[in-house]
Amino acid sequence: MSLDRRKFLKYLGVAGAAAGTSMLVSEGIKTKEKGAIGPLTAEAQTTTPQKHDYEVKPGELDAYYGFWSGGHSGEVRIIGVPSMREIKRIPVFNMDVATGWGITNESKALLKGRFCGDTHHVHGSYNNGVYDGKYLFVNDKLNNRVARIRTDYMETDKIVDVPNIQGMHGLFTQRYPKTEWVVCNGEFQVPVPNTNPSQKPADYNGIHTVIDAEKMEIVCQVLMDENMDLAATDYGGRYSMTTSYNIEKGVTVSEMLGSDYDYMLVFHWDRMKKALKDGKYKVINGVKVLEGREGKSDLTIRIPVPKNPHGINVSPDGKYAICSGKVSPTCSVIEIDKIEDVFNGKLKPKDVIIAQPFIGLGPLHTTFDGKGNAYTSVFIDSTNVKWNIQKAIDNEKLPEEKKKNSHIIDVLDVNYQVGHIMATMAETKEADGQWLVSLNKFSKDRFLNVGPLKNECEQLVDITGEKLKLVHDSAAYLEPHDCIIVRRDIIEKHVKDRYNMFDNPLAVTKSGVERKGKKVTVRLTANAPVFGLTEVNLKKGEEVTVIVTNHDEISDLDHGFALSNYNINFVVAPFQTKSVTFIADKPGVYWAYCTNFCHALHLEMRMRLIVT
Ligand code: RUQ
Ligand code: CUA
Ligand code: CA
């Protein structure tokens, strides 16, 4: 403790002397560095404070929207970058009582009774290699679904089920000319169709799926022997690419590690489109399935990469796909413009690998700064490694002793066991090299101890300089899996403050009760501080549908509709309509009330349902 304090004072002294105004600077350090310093590092004692300010002061807005996949929470989150403040949670595959997602008729229709999920990879819709800001897509590894979020309302608007696969993993959106296709992978090989449990693992298949981004329907699938892990698309609208770690078709860990190499797989979109047009597919469970297996298809190629590779990321200049080796301490750099010649038989698959630099133990994912540098997350070492792509390519020709890992520019320790890593705008042509987020799987000793089950740790890194500079730690609810970080202007122009009331045919303009046999429809306007009715009389056993429209147009003025002892609870945002259907099975007097503090008379905003 005393040592830390001494270091801290020394730090202030050095920084203060350098700036000449010790009071001002020390104040600055106290506020800015408070979150970042555990014990101060040696480096921190001798360098001046970070110029690049991550602090977003009251009244200021973040420069970036971060969209986080929430892992096994099943949701997507919006994090402000660089403040790292969690601004919103968007329920997707989960049940969310605060918003009523999973409780209303509208959300139930999308979720079809499955209220949990595992969101892994969130990617945006593109126009010419840059986000157009319209949609986000995210996969559910648990129940094999893809959801679309529209960014005007920041709400899930479609979910499509994907048959014939399990362990839906990597997902990516078409980058050029614009997003018409979304691809996703089946990570677990299974019998296809899954009707014969005694089928041998050697006969299981992996499947690559294409989804129509507008219609949210399946375009086709490609049948493979390999499993498929992460996915990427190129910047030319030509290919989707995936990593495979189980070319062995193993069912145990040791079997999946049997081979010294696995594959990066490439799918040729023009050839797939032609095969679809020519009717060269089988229909399995209602989906067109193309043949992609080795030796039986010209739609796919296999590039051998070591070993059980994981992430695949394309550099912002569109030139390179980088496969992180996971079990191999290397990344493989693939030159994308050479891929066509492999499809044409002019090059061997391995000829497209132009470098295989050493990175560290357990490289998982790579991101970019738009200045020719790559940043790879290294799980076992718990580091972010900054390396220069061109240097790695140049070094490839040198003998091992001359390379001396000179492609590596800096290594930052992160805490601990980093999974995904993402820099601002890094998955676009406009990667801007400002900030990087390290999503770490372990947070022990980083925050107050909150018992055995701890949150995760995400760290913010300034990448504007040559060195990586850790500036901020945040605890994150389980489990921040992957993210994209999008410039504010791209999203801002789409986001709305209120719904278009009449987009929803159910919108209530006049409150009232309508009866058809045993079915009762209760239409309610909500207008601070009253609902449109003060009481509704029901008979036990009636099937009641309550439809609520919020008529307040003031931004942020939400109302809740909660029905005591009936397990019903949701909110309606300005001009939004939601509905819920239930059986009035409990006689008595039940108060329905507004749950969302909306008015000085919010507590009085309630009405009775009288069930006789
Ligand atoms: S993939 S770090 Cu969904 Cu890396 Cu998990
Ligand atoms: Cu309406 Cu509280
Ligand atoms: Ca393997």
XYZ file of C-alpha atoms and ligand atoms in Angstrom:
620
model
C 0.000 0.000 0.000
C 2.688 2.472 1.068
C 4.733 1.550 -1.982
C 1.813 2.226 -4.301
C 1.290 5.561 -2.642
C 4.948 6.478 -3.032
C 4.849 5.572 -6.690
C 1.719 7.608 -7.112
C 3.299 10.683 -5.541
C 6.419 10.255 -7.620
C 4.264 10.058 -10.712
C 2.530 13.288 -9.838
C 5.867 14.955 -9.259
C 7.280 13.966 -12.622
C 4.151 14.823 -14.548
C 3.716 18.074 -12.680
C 7.263 19.225 -13.306
C 6.935 18.437 -16.975
C 3.805 20.509 -17.317
C 4.887 23.246 -14.944
C 1.464 23.435 -13.273
C 1.535 20.619 -10.787
C -1.872 21.297 -9.250
C -3.771 21.231 -12.505
C -1.994 18.208 -13.865
C -2.283 16.206 -10.681
C -5.987 16.909 -10.586
C -6.190 15.674 -14.136
C -4.310 12.514 -13.342
C -6.407 11.756 -10.309
C -9.593 11.802 -12.286
C -8.333 10.338 -15.494
C -6.110 7.598 -14.216
C -8.228 6.552 -11.269
C -9.966 3.752 -13.072
C -6.885 2.569 -14.890
C -4.219 2.207 -12.270
C -4.003 -0.911 -10.164
C -0.586 -0.393 -8.768
C 1.092 2.027 -11.142
C 3.314 0.388 -13.677
C 6.929 1.377 -14.057
C 6.066 2.936 -17.364
C 3.378 5.112 -15.832
C 5.923 6.647 -13.461
C 7.989 8.062 -16.236
C 5.547 9.047 -18.949
C 3.284 12.050 -19.091
C -0.440 11.443 -18.892
C -2.344 10.292 -21.937
C -3.255 13.129 -24.286
C -6.003 11.209 -26.013
C -8.848 11.805 -23.595
C -11.147 8.901 -22.919
C -13.144 10.821 -20.340
C -16.552 11.862 -21.628
C -17.655 14.685 -19.378
C -21.235 15.267 -18.227
C -23.199 16.691 -21.123
C -20.803 15.303 -23.733
C -21.526 12.344 -25.972
C -19.336 9.424 -26.929
C -17.745 9.475 -30.359
C -18.680 5.846 -31.082
C -21.553 3.430 -30.656
C -20.208 0.083 -29.503
C -22.482 -2.870 -30.212
C -21.662 -5.775 -27.942
C -22.976 -9.301 -28.289
C -23.985 -10.367 -24.799
C -22.951 -14.060 -25.018
C -25.105 -16.413 -22.992
C -27.247 -13.537 -21.709
C -28.755 -13.714 -25.206
C -28.864 -9.957 -25.687
C -27.021 -7.158 -27.510
C -25.726 -4.094 -25.643
C -24.894 -0.584 -26.653
C -21.744 0.730 -25.019
C -20.504 4.277 -25.499
C -16.877 4.394 -26.611
C -14.597 5.737 -25.212
C -16.568 6.258 -21.974
C -17.349 2.506 -21.838
C -20.716 3.360 -20.313
C -23.435 0.787 -20.915
C -26.220 2.836 -22.470
C -28.784 0.241 -23.453
C -29.519 -3.454 -23.564
C -31.430 -4.728 -26.544
C -33.214 -7.980 -25.717
C -32.844 -10.413 -28.584
C -33.086 -14.108 -27.691
C -33.613 -13.577 -23.965
C -36.599 -12.644 -21.823
C -36.507 -9.075 -20.546
C -39.120 -7.990 -18.048
C -38.153 -4.319 -18.007
C -39.088 -3.891 -21.653
C -41.594 -6.716 -21.750
C -39.613 -8.570 -24.405
C -40.755 -12.180 -24.267
C -43.992 -11.238 -22.473
C -45.900 -9.418 -25.214
C -47.635 -11.023 -28.189
C -45.199 -9.291 -30.555
C -42.046 -10.664 -28.952
C -43.562 -14.083 -28.365
C -44.300 -14.327 -32.081
C -40.588 -13.839 -32.833
C -39.192 -15.978 -30.023
C -41.605 -18.905 -30.439
C -41.288 -20.029 -26.850
C -37.474 -20.061 -26.701
C -36.415 -17.417 -24.220
C -32.693 -17.978 -24.011
C -29.855 -17.746 -26.463
C -26.126 -17.320 -26.881
C -25.280 -14.243 -28.953
C -21.778 -14.458 -30.376
C -21.159 -12.135 -33.255
C -22.820 -8.879 -34.063
C -22.159 -7.228 -37.430
C -23.724 -4.288 -39.222
C -25.162 -3.853 -42.690
C -22.737 -2.297 -45.177
C -22.660 -0.056 -48.192
C -19.406 -0.207 -50.157
C -17.300 -1.492 -47.297
C -18.587 0.887 -44.622
C -21.539 0.484 -42.254
C -24.726 2.017 -43.630
C -26.079 2.155 -40.065
C -29.388 0.462 -40.871
C -29.263 -3.012 -39.385
C -27.342 -5.208 -36.996
C -27.326 -8.985 -37.304
C -26.513 -11.403 -34.522
C -26.471 -15.176 -34.207
C -27.780 -17.522 -31.535
C -25.359 -20.388 -31.061
C -27.794 -22.134 -28.711
C -30.989 -22.381 -30.751
C -29.497 -21.753 -34.220
C -31.207 -18.513 -35.095
C -30.156 -15.231 -36.675
C -31.786 -12.017 -35.471
C -31.897 -8.623 -37.097
C -31.975 -5.402 -35.107
C -33.212 -2.245 -36.825
C -31.243 0.717 -35.592
C -34.014 3.319 -35.946
C -35.808 1.763 -32.969
C -32.855 -0.331 -31.718
C -35.129 -3.322 -31.511
C -35.140 -6.886 -32.794
C -37.479 -6.976 -35.772
C -36.917 -10.405 -37.359
C -35.578 -13.774 -36.324
C -34.924 -16.602 -38.746
C -34.460 -20.248 -37.733
C -31.670 -22.118 -39.470
C -32.250 -25.863 -39.893
C -29.664 -28.610 -40.530
C -26.988 -27.089 -38.292
C -25.905 -26.943 -34.661
C -23.631 -24.589 -32.771
C -24.267 -21.692 -35.147
C -21.108 -19.708 -34.744
C -19.308 -17.139 -36.916
C -21.629 -14.692 -38.654
C -20.705 -11.993 -41.121
C -22.451 -9.554 -43.424
C -21.761 -8.846 -47.093
C -19.524 -5.764 -47.381
C -19.757 -4.986 -51.077
C -21.557 -3.544 -52.963
C -24.038 -3.669 -50.068
C -25.389 -6.168 -47.587
C -27.721 -8.535 -49.390
C -26.335 -11.701 -47.838
C -25.532 -12.629 -44.265
C -23.490 -15.798 -43.764
C -23.305 -17.992 -40.696
C -21.664 -21.264 -39.772
C -22.499 -24.547 -38.100
C -19.659 -25.220 -35.689
C -20.811 -28.672 -34.614
C -20.960 -31.359 -37.297
C -24.232 -33.306 -37.190
C -26.155 -35.844 -39.281
C -27.859 -33.978 -42.147
C -30.808 -34.372 -42.005
C -30.660 -35.120 -38.305
C -32.917 -38.174 -38.383
C -30.522 -41.067 -37.790
C -28.871 -41.012 -34.348
C -26.789 -44.097 -35.105
C -25.012 -42.355 -37.980
C -21.200 -42.422 -37.530
C -19.391 -39.124 -36.782
C -17.366 -39.656 -39.949
C -20.611 -39.100 -41.864
C -21.647 -35.949 -39.999
C -21.597 -32.645 -41.885
C -20.915 -28.989 -41.278
C -22.984 -26.383 -43.107
C -22.379 -22.808 -44.251
C -25.637 -20.842 -44.490
C -26.581 -17.772 -46.537
C -29.457 -15.554 -45.356
C -31.198 -12.800 -47.317
C -30.612 -9.671 -45.231
C -33.782 -7.842 -46.311
C -36.258 -10.745 -46.334
C -34.558 -12.600 -43.476
C -35.056 -15.904 -45.283
C -32.525 -18.597 -46.031
C -31.060 -18.302 -49.543
C -29.123 -21.567 -49.451
C -26.761 -23.766 -47.487
C -23.485 -25.389 -48.502
C -22.865 -28.953 -47.342
C -19.330 -29.581 -46.032
C -17.361 -32.252 -44.207
C -15.512 -29.711 -42.084
C -16.888 -27.795 -39.144
C -16.884 -24.007 -39.432
C -15.932 -21.602 -36.682
C -15.512 -17.867 -37.375
C -16.622 -16.180 -40.602
C -15.642 -13.152 -42.679
C -16.523 -11.676 -46.052
C -14.134 -9.918 -48.409
C -14.392 -6.299 -49.562
C -15.216 -7.279 -53.144
C -18.485 -9.192 -52.749
C -16.755 -12.336 -53.997
C -16.258 -14.684 -51.077
C -17.153 -15.714 -47.610
C -14.353 -17.294 -45.632
C -14.378 -19.383 -42.492
C -11.977 -21.210 -40.263
C -12.399 -24.909 -39.521
C -10.747 -26.557 -36.518
C -12.220 -30.008 -36.832
C -11.296 -31.331 -40.244
C -10.652 -34.576 -38.336
C -14.401 -34.972 -37.644
C -13.426 -35.751 -34.075
C -15.917 -35.893 -31.236
C -13.359 -35.568 -28.415
C -10.788 -32.858 -27.763
C -7.876 -35.135 -28.589
C -9.501 -36.283 -31.818
C -10.088 -32.668 -32.871
C -6.371 -32.022 -32.305
C -5.283 -35.012 -34.372
C -4.093 -33.136 -37.442
C -1.221 -30.596 -37.524
C -3.241 -28.326 -39.728
C -6.877 -27.527 -40.371
C -8.451 -25.266 -42.987
C -9.438 -21.821 -43.894
C -12.418 -22.463 -46.184
C -13.464 -20.119 -48.982
C -16.923 -20.045 -50.571
C -17.259 -18.658 -54.096
C -20.417 -16.550 -54.254
C -20.780 -16.244 -58.049
C -20.431 -19.994 -58.436
C -22.973 -20.545 -55.658
C -25.425 -18.213 -57.384
C -24.941 -20.090 -60.644
C -25.428 -23.477 -58.991
C -28.671 -22.193 -57.470
C -29.825 -20.933 -60.869
C -28.927 -24.232 -62.509
C -30.937 -26.116 -59.881
C -27.877 -27.987 -58.580
C -29.143 -28.461 -55.048
C -31.064 -30.793 -52.791
C -33.870 -29.530 -50.601
C -33.374 -30.623 -46.993
C -35.841 -29.425 -44.369
C -37.157 -26.814 -46.765
C -33.753 -25.310 -47.584
C -31.723 -25.478 -50.805
C -28.475 -27.277 -49.983
C -25.544 -26.982 -52.396
C -22.735 -29.542 -52.565
C -19.514 -28.082 -51.179
C -17.548 -31.146 -50.140
C -13.963 -31.691 -51.217
C -13.633 -33.441 -54.573
C -17.366 -33.076 -55.283
C -17.692 -29.334 -55.742
C -16.089 -26.306 -57.370
C -17.804 -23.898 -54.966
C -15.234 -24.192 -52.186
C -11.485 -24.332 -51.585
C -9.433 -25.376 -48.585
C -6.343 -23.502 -47.479
C -4.322 -25.504 -44.946
C -3.512 -23.454 -41.831
C -2.091 -24.552 -38.457
C -3.679 -25.662 -36.024
C -7.286 -25.561 -34.825
C -7.405 -21.938 -36.071
C -9.978 -19.576 -34.622
C -10.593 -15.982 -35.742
C -10.562 -14.798 -39.337
C -10.440 -11.065 -40.021
C -9.952 -9.070 -43.207
C -7.705 -6.004 -43.234
C -9.441 -2.674 -43.995
C -7.580 -2.337 -47.309
C -9.263 -5.578 -48.354
C -5.942 -7.242 -49.172
C -5.438 -9.799 -46.435
C -7.403 -12.351 -44.466
C -5.727 -13.128 -41.172
C -6.337 -16.503 -39.554
C -5.392 -16.707 -35.902
C -3.724 -20.024 -35.115
C -5.093 -20.688 -31.590
C -3.143 -23.911 -30.973
C -0.376 -22.588 -33.239
C 1.387 -19.438 -31.923
C 1.137 -17.895 -35.383
C -1.260 -15.986 -37.583
C -1.551 -16.932 -41.255
C -1.714 -13.990 -43.668
C -3.686 -14.878 -46.812
C -3.553 -12.673 -49.902
C -7.180 -12.424 -50.984
C -6.484 -11.391 -54.589
C -4.705 -14.704 -55.170
C -7.712 -16.767 -54.117
C -9.387 -16.690 -57.536
C -6.369 -18.461 -59.019
C -6.813 -21.305 -56.554
C -10.417 -21.695 -57.709
C -9.147 -21.676 -61.304
C -6.480 -24.278 -60.549
C -3.595 -21.930 -61.354
C -2.298 -21.812 -57.793
C -2.079 -24.370 -55.020
C -4.107 -23.500 -51.899
C -0.986 -23.017 -49.786
C 0.411 -20.470 -52.275
C -2.018 -17.812 -51.024
C -0.412 -17.819 -47.559
C 2.176 -15.068 -47.803
C 3.282 -14.880 -44.179
C 2.950 -16.824 -40.962
C 4.334 -14.566 -38.240
C 4.839 -15.643 -34.636
C 2.347 -13.835 -32.381
C 2.167 -15.542 -28.981
C 0.505 -18.435 -27.202
C -3.118 -18.801 -28.214
C -3.833 -16.117 -30.850
C -7.618 -15.777 -31.242
C -8.803 -12.647 -33.050
C -7.241 -9.812 -35.015
C -8.268 -6.210 -35.492
C -6.804 -3.250 -37.390
C -5.977 0.454 -37.188
C -6.151 1.302 -40.900
C -2.435 2.167 -40.866
C -1.142 -1.264 -41.805
C -0.986 -2.656 -38.283
C -2.796 -5.655 -36.886
C -3.686 -6.257 -33.250
C -4.176 -9.846 -32.182
C -5.707 -11.081 -28.948
C -3.606 -13.801 -27.353
C -5.555 -15.902 -24.894
C -2.936 -17.930 -23.039
C -0.423 -15.094 -22.775
C -3.246 -12.640 -21.874
C -1.917 -9.989 -24.228
C -2.855 -7.737 -27.109
C -0.058 -7.920 -29.679
C 0.434 -5.069 -32.156
C 2.260 -6.142 -35.299
C 2.921 -4.729 -38.736
C 1.451 -6.731 -41.596
C 3.893 -5.595 -44.301
C 6.856 -6.235 -42.016
C 5.591 -9.760 -41.388
C 5.297 -10.311 -45.150
C 8.798 -8.909 -45.785
C 10.241 -10.979 -42.951
C 8.881 -14.145 -44.479
C 11.793 -14.224 -46.926
C 14.395 -13.861 -44.183
C 15.989 -16.783 -42.310
C 14.522 -17.339 -38.838
C 17.437 -15.786 -36.913
C 17.195 -12.556 -38.921
C 13.456 -12.085 -38.356
C 13.786 -11.662 -34.591
C 10.041 -11.016 -34.405
C 10.667 -7.526 -35.772
C 7.061 -7.398 -37.051
C 5.950 -7.059 -33.410
C 5.660 -3.400 -32.396
C 4.238 -3.669 -28.901
C 2.727 -6.171 -26.478
C 0.198 -5.112 -23.841
C -0.716 -7.269 -20.864
C -4.473 -7.451 -20.414
C -6.375 -8.833 -17.445
C -7.074 -11.662 -18.108
C -7.553 -14.276 -20.865
C -8.684 -12.070 -23.701
C -11.190 -13.376 -26.246
C -12.294 -10.840 -28.781
C -10.519 -7.613 -29.557
C -11.910 -4.806 -31.688
C -10.709 -1.384 -32.787
C -12.864 1.546 -33.829
C -14.365 1.041 -37.322
C -11.866 -1.803 -37.815
C -14.210 -4.045 -39.798
C -14.684 -1.316 -42.413
C -12.664 0.529 -45.048
C -12.689 3.496 -42.654
C -10.770 1.920 -39.783
C -9.522 4.950 -37.889
C -7.027 3.661 -35.323
C -8.404 5.509 -32.295
C -9.468 2.997 -29.646
C -9.316 -0.691 -29.100
C -11.430 -2.779 -26.756
C -10.120 -5.978 -25.220
C -12.922 -8.282 -24.047
C -11.397 -10.402 -21.317
C -12.907 -13.606 -20.022
C -11.577 -13.363 -16.461
C -11.811 -10.357 -14.144
C -10.563 -11.755 -10.815
C -8.916 -9.123 -8.582
C -9.717 -6.330 -11.026
C -12.867 -5.181 -9.241
C -14.554 -5.496 -5.835
C -14.948 -9.158 -5.018
C -18.594 -10.017 -5.579
C -18.567 -13.723 -4.857
C -17.692 -16.778 -6.900
C -19.530 -15.731 -10.039
C -17.781 -12.604 -11.224
C -18.449 -10.267 -14.076
C -16.071 -10.099 -17.021
C -13.541 -7.384 -17.696
C -13.367 -5.164 -20.734
C -10.442 -2.821 -21.170
C -10.088 0.265 -23.288
C -6.788 0.802 -25.051
C -5.585 3.956 -26.768
C -4.001 2.954 -30.089
C -3.193 6.396 -31.476
C 0.467 6.083 -30.516
C 3.114 3.539 -31.360
C 2.586 1.839 -28.007
C -0.655 0.384 -26.726
C -1.882 2.394 -23.786
C -4.362 0.856 -21.373
C -6.641 3.641 -20.128
C -9.746 2.104 -18.595
C -11.227 -1.048 -17.051
C -14.920 -1.816 -16.947
C -16.753 -4.713 -15.387
C -19.211 -6.210 -17.845
C -22.212 -8.400 -17.264
C -21.728 -11.930 -18.545
C -20.584 -12.322 -21.217
C -19.364 -9.574 -23.496
C -18.486 -11.788 -26.410
C -17.633 -9.761 -29.465
C -18.330 -6.222 -30.596
C -18.153 -3.699 -33.369
C -17.415 -0.022 -32.757
C -19.207 2.335 -35.125
C -18.705 6.064 -35.642
C -21.512 8.071 -34.095
C -22.618 9.907 -37.256
C -23.329 6.618 -39.047
C -25.858 5.467 -36.460
C -27.178 8.835 -35.304
C -28.872 9.608 -38.592
C -31.063 6.509 -38.275
C -32.060 6.586 -34.617
C -35.571 7.868 -33.865
C -37.103 9.315 -30.708
C -40.561 7.880 -31.288
C -42.267 5.170 -33.289
C -44.369 5.845 -36.326
C -47.651 5.081 -34.590
C -49.504 3.887 -37.694
C -46.778 1.509 -38.860
C -48.467 -0.771 -36.372
C -51.961 -1.781 -37.523
C -52.876 -2.485 -33.891
C -52.321 1.133 -32.816
C -55.073 2.296 -30.464
C -56.607 5.695 -31.200
C -59.668 5.287 -28.989
C -59.866 3.248 -25.803
C -62.649 0.703 -25.470
C -63.665 -2.916 -24.892
C -64.845 -5.270 -27.627
C -66.332 -8.743 -27.043
C -66.594 -11.689 -29.420
C -67.833 -14.763 -27.561
C -65.225 -15.575 -24.924
C -62.663 -13.263 -26.506
C -62.281 -9.745 -25.169
C -60.145 -7.022 -26.685
C -59.223 -4.135 -24.397
C -57.821 -1.135 -26.261
C -55.968 1.384 -24.145
C -54.322 4.685 -24.802
C -51.644 5.723 -22.329
C -51.251 9.446 -21.868
C -49.500 10.737 -18.767
C -50.926 10.307 -16.134
C -53.930 8.243 -17.320
C -54.876 5.139 -19.203
C -57.846 5.579 -21.539
C -60.153 3.481 -19.287
C -60.575 3.481 -15.517
C -62.022 -0.028 -15.271
C -62.738 -3.130 -17.316
C -65.230 -5.790 -16.297
C -64.358 -9.364 -17.230
C -65.827 -12.796 -16.643
C -63.658 -15.583 -15.273
C -62.246 -17.694 -18.116
C -62.413 -15.016 -20.787
C -59.437 -14.690 -23.118
C -58.312 -11.088 -22.874
C -56.065 -9.214 -25.258
C -54.840 -5.876 -23.948
C -53.447 -3.499 -26.549
C -51.669 -0.380 -25.299
C -50.531 2.601 -27.359
C -48.434 5.353 -25.809
C -49.824 8.681 -27.026
C -47.149 10.845 -25.471
C -44.830 12.093 -28.140
C -42.295 13.648 -25.797
C -38.917 11.958 -26.204
C -38.174 9.437 -23.447
C -41.696 9.532 -21.943
C -42.401 5.794 -21.621
C -45.333 4.153 -19.867
C -45.497 0.717 -18.333
C -48.430 -1.645 -18.274
C -48.269 -4.137 -15.425
C -51.132 -6.300 -14.211
C -50.971 -7.317 -10.561
C -50.678 -11.068 -9.893
C -51.057 -11.828 -13.601
C -47.333 -11.838 -14.405
C -47.726 -9.184 -17.087
C -45.258 -6.317 -17.313
C -44.053 -4.301 -20.301
C -43.339 -0.737 -21.387
C -44.446 1.260 -24.391
C -42.168 3.996 -25.722
C -43.593 7.154 -27.344
C -46.110 6.186 -30.070
C -45.366 2.494 -29.587
C -48.060 -0.191 -29.428
C -47.724 -3.536 -27.671
C -50.237 -6.244 -26.877
C -50.584 -9.196 -24.546
C -53.118 -12.021 -24.377
C -54.009 -13.913 -21.214
C -56.868 -15.822 -19.600
C -58.733 -13.999 -16.833
C -58.556 -17.076 -14.616
C -58.487 -15.422 -11.173
C -61.680 -13.716 -9.981
C -61.303 -10.515 -7.984
C -60.151 -6.936 -8.381
C -56.766 -6.441 -10.018
C -54.984 -3.146 -10.464
C -53.167 -2.520 -13.684
C -50.579 0.204 -13.217
C -47.871 2.150 -14.951
C -44.403 0.892 -13.998
C -42.341 3.587 -15.629
C -41.972 6.886 -13.777
C -43.666 9.228 -16.242
C -45.325 12.090 -14.376
C -45.795 13.680 -10.950
C -48.997 11.593 -10.808
C -47.322 8.423 -12.087
C -48.457 6.501 -8.989
C -52.044 7.451 -9.737
C -51.777 6.134 -13.295
C -53.688 2.909 -12.772
C -57.000 1.203 -13.530
C -58.966 -1.801 -12.296
C -59.669 -5.096 -14.005
C -62.652 -6.606 -12.242
C -63.013 -10.333 -12.849
C -66.317 -11.869 -11.753
S -15.613 -16.646 -30.906
S -13.653 -15.744 -28.197
Cu -17.731 -16.652 -30.766
Cu -13.745 -16.156 -30.406
Cu -15.572 -16.881 -28.856
Cu -47.251 6.348 -17.093
Cu -45.935 6.109 -15.087
Ca -8.021 -29.892 -35.758
